[in-house]
Coordinates of N, CA and C in Angstrom, one line a residue:
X1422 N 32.1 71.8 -17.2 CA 31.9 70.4 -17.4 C 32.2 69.5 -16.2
X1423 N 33.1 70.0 -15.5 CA 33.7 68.9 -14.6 C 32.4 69.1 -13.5
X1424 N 32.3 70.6 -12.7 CA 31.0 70.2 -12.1 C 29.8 69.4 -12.1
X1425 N 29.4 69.7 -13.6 CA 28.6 69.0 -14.2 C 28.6 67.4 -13.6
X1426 N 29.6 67.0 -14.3 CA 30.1 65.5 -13.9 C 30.1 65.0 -12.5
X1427 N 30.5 66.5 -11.5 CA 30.4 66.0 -10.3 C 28.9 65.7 -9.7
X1428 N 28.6 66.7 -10.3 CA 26.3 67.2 -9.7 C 25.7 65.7 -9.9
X1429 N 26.2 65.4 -11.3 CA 25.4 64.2 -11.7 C 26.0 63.0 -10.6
X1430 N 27.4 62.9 -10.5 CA 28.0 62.0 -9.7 C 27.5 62.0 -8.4
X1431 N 27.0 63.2 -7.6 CA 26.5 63.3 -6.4 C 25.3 62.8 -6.6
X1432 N 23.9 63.1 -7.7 CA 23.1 62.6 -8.0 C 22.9 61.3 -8.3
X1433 N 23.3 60.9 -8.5 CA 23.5 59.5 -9.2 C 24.2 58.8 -7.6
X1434 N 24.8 59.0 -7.2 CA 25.4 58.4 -5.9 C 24.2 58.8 -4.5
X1435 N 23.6 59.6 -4.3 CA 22.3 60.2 -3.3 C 21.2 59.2 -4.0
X1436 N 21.0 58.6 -5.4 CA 20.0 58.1 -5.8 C 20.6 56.6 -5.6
X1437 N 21.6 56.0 -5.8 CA 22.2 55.1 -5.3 C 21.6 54.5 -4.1
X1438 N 22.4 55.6 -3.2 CA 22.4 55.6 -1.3 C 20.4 55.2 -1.3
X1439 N 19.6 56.1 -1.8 CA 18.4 55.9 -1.1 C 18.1 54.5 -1.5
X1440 N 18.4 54.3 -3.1 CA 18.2 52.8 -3.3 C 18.2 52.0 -2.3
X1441 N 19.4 52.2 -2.0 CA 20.3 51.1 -1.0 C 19.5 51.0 0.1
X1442 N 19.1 52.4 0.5 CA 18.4 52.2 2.1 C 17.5 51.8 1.7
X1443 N 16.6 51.9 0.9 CA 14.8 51.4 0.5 C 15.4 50.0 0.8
X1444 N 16.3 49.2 -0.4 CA 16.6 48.1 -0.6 C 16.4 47.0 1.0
X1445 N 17.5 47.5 2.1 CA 17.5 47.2 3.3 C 16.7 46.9 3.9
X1446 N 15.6 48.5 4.1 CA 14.4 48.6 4.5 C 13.6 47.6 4.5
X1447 N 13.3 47.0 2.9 CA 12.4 46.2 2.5 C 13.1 45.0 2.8
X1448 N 14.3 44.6 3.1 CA 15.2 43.5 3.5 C 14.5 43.0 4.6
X1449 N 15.0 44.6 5.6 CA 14.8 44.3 7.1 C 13.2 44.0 7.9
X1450 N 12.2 44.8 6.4 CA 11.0 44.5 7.2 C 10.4 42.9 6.0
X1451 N 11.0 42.1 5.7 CA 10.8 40.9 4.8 C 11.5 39.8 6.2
X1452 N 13.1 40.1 6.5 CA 12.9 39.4 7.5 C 12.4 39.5 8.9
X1453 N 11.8 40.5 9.1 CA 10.9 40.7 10.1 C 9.9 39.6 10.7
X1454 N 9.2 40.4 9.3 CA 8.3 38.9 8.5 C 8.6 37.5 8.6
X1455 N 9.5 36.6 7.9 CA 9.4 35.7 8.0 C 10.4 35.2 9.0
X1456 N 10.8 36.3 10.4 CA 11.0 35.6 11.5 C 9.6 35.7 12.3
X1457 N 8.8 36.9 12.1 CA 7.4 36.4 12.8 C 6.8 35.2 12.1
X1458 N 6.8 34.7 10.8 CA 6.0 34.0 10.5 C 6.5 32.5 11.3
X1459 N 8.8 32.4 11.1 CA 8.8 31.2 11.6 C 8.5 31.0 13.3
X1460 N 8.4 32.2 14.0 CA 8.2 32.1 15.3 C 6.4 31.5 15.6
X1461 N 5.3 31.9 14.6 CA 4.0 31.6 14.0 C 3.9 30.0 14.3
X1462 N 4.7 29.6 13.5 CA 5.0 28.3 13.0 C 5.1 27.6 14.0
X1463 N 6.4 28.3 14.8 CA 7.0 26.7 16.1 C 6.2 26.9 17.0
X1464 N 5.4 28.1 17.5 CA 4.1 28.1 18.6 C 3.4 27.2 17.8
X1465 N 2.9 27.4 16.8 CA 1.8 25.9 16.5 C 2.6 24.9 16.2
X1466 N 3.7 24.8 15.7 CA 4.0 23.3 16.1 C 4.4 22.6 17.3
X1467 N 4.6 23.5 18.4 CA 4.5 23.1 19.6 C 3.5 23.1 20.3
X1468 N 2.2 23.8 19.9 CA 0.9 23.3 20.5 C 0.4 22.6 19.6
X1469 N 0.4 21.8 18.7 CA 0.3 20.6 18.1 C 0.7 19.2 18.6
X1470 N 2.2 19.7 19.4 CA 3.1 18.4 19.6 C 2.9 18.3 21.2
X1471 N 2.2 19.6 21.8 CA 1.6 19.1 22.4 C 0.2 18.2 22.7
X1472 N -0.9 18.9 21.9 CA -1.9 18.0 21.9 C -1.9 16.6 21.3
X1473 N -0.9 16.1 20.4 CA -0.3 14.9 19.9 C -0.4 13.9 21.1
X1474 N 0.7 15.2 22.0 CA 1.6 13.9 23.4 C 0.1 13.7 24.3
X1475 N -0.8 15.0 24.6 CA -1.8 14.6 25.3 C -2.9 13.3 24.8
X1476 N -3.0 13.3 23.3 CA -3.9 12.3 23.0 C -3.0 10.9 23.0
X1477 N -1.7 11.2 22.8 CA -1.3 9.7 23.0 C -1.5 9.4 24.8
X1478 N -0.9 10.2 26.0 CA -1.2 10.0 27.0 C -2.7 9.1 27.1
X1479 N -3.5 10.2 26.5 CA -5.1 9.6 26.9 C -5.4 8.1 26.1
X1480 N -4.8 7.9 24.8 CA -5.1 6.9 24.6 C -4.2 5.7 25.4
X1481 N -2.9 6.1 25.7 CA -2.0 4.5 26.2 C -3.1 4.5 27.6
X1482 N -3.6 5.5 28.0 CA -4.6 5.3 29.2 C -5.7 4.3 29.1
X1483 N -6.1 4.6 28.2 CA -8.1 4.0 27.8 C -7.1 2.6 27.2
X1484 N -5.8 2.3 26.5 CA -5.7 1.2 26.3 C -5.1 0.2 27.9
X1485 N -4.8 0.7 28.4 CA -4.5 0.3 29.3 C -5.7 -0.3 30.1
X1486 N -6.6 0.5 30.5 CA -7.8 0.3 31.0 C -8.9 -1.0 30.1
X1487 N -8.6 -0.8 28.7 CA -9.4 -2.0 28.3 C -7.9 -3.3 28.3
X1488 N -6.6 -3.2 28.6 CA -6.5 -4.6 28.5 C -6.6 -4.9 30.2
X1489 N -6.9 -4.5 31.1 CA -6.9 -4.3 32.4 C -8.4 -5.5 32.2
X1490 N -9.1 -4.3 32.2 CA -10.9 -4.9 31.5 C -10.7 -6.3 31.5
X1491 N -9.8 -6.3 30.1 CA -9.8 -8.0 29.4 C -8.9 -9.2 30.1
X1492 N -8.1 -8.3 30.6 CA -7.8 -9.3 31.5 C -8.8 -9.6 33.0
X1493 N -9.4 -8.9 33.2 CA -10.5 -9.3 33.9 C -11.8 -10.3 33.8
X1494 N -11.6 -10.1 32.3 CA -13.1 -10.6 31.4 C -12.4 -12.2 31.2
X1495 N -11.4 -12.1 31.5 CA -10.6 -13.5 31.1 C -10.4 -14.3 32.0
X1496 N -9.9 -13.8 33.2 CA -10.0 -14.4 34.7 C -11.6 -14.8 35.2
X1497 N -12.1 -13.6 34.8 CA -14.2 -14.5 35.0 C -14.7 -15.4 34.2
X1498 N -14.3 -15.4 32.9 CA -14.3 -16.4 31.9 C -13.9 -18.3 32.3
X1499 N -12.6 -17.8 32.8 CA -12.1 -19.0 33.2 C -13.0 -19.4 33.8
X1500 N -12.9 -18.6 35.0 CA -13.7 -19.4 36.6 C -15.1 -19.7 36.4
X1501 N -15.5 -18.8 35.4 CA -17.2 -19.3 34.6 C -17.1 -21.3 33.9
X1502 N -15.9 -20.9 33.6 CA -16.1 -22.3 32.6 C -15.2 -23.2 33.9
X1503 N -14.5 -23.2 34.9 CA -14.3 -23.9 36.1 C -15.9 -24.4 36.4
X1504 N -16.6 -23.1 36.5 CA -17.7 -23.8 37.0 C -18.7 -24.6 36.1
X1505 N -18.8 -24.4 35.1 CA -19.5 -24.9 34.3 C -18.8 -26.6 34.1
X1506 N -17.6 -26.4 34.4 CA -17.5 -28.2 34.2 C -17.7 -28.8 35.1
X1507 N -17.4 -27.9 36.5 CA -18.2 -28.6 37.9 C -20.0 -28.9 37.3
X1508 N -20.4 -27.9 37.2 CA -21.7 -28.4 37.2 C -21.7 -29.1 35.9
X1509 N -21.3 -29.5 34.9 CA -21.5 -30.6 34.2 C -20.9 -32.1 34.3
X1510 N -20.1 -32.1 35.3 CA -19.5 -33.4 35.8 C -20.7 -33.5 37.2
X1511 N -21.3 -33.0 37.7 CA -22.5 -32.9 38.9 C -23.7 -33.0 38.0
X1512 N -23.9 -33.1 36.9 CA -25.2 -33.3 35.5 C -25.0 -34.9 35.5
X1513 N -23.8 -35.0 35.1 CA -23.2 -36.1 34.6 C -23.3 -37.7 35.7
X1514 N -23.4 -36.9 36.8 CA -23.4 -37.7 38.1 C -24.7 -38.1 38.1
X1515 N -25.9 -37.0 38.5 CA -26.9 -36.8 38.3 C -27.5 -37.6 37.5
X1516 N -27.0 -37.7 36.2 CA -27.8 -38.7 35.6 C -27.4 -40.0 35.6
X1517 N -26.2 -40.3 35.7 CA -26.1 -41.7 36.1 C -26.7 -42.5 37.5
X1518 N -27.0 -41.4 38.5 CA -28.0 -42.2 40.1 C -29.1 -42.1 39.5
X1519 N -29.6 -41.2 38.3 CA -31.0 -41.0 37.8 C -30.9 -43.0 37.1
X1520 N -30.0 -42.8 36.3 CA -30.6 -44.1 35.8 C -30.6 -45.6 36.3
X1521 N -29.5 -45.2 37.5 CA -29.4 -46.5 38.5 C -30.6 -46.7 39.4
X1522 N -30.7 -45.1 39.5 CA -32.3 -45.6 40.4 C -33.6 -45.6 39.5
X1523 N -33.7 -45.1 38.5 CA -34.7 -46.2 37.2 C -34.6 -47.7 37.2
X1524 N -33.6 -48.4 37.1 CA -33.3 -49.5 36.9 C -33.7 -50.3 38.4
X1525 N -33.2 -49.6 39.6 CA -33.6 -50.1 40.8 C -35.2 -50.3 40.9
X1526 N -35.7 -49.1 40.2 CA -37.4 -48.9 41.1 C -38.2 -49.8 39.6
X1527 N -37.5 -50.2 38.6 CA -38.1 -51.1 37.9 C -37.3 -52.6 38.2
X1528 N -36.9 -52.6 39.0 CA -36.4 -54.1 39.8 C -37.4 -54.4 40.5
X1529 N -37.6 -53.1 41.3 CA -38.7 -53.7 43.1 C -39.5 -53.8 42.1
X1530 N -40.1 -52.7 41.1 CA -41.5 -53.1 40.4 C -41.7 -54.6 40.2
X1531 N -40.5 -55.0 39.4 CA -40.7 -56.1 38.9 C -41.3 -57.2 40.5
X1532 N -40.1 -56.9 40.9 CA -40.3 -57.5 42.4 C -41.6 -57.9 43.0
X1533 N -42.3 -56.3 42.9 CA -43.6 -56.4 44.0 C -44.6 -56.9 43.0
X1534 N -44.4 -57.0 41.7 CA -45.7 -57.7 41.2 C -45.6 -59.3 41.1
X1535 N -44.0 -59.4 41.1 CA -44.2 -61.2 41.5 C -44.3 -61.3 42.4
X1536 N -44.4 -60.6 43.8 CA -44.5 -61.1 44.8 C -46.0 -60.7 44.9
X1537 N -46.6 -59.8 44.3 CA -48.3 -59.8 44.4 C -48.9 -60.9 43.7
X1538 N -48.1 -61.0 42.7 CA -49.0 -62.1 41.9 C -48.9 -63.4 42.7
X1539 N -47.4 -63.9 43.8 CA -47.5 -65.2 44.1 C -49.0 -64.8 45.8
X1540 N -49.0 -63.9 46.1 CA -49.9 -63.4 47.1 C -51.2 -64.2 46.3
X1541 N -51.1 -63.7 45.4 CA -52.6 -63.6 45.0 C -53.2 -65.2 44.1
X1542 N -52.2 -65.8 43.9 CA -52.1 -67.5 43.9 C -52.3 -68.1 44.8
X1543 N -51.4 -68.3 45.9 CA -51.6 -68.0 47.4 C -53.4 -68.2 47.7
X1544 N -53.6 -66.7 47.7 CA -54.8 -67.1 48.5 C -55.4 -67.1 47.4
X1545 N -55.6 -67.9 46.4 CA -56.9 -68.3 45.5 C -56.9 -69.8 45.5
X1546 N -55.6 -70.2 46.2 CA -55.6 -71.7 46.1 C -56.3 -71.7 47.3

């Protein structure tokens, strides 16, 4: 009997042990696993965080370049409408010699036809 108890006790204890090692096994190739998976992971979240940083680069770029732009578009703007009030204060000029010399060349008009008409009394008398 007592052998008996031992046979089974070594059996039962060898069936234990392999447990145990299977158990491990499957432990050690699970965290295998999900240290390749989290090392998976931080390569793509690092080539993620880098293409992030390069599109932000590229865009504070192109934004940079359009307020550059706009501030350019703004400085010609101005100096457009500088000029445009020059040449509308030179319109403005323009037409007031326009109307002084209307008014002048309908003076002489008036002028030269009283002075033709007294010509022409003149010599009819």
């Amino acid at each position: 009997g007592r052998d008996r108890n031992a046979t089974n006790r070594r059996a039962q204890s060898a069936e234990l042990l392999a447990e145990s090692k299977e158990f491990a096994a499957r432990a050690d190739a699970e965290g295998a696993q999900l240290t390749g998976d989290v090392e998976a992971a931080e390569v793509a979240r690092e080539a993620e965080a880098d293409l992030l940083e390069k599109d932000l680069a590229a865009n504070t770029e192109r934004l940079r370049q359009i307020l550059v732009g706009n501030a350019a578009l703004n400085a010609s703007l101005r100096g457009a409408c500088g000029v445009t009030e020059v040449l509308e204060a030179r319109q403005a000029h323009n037409d007031a010699e326009q109307l002084r010399l209307d008014r002048e060349l309908g003076e002489v008009s008036s002028e030269l036809r009283a002075s033709d008409e007294a010509l022409d009394r003149a010599l009819v008398q």
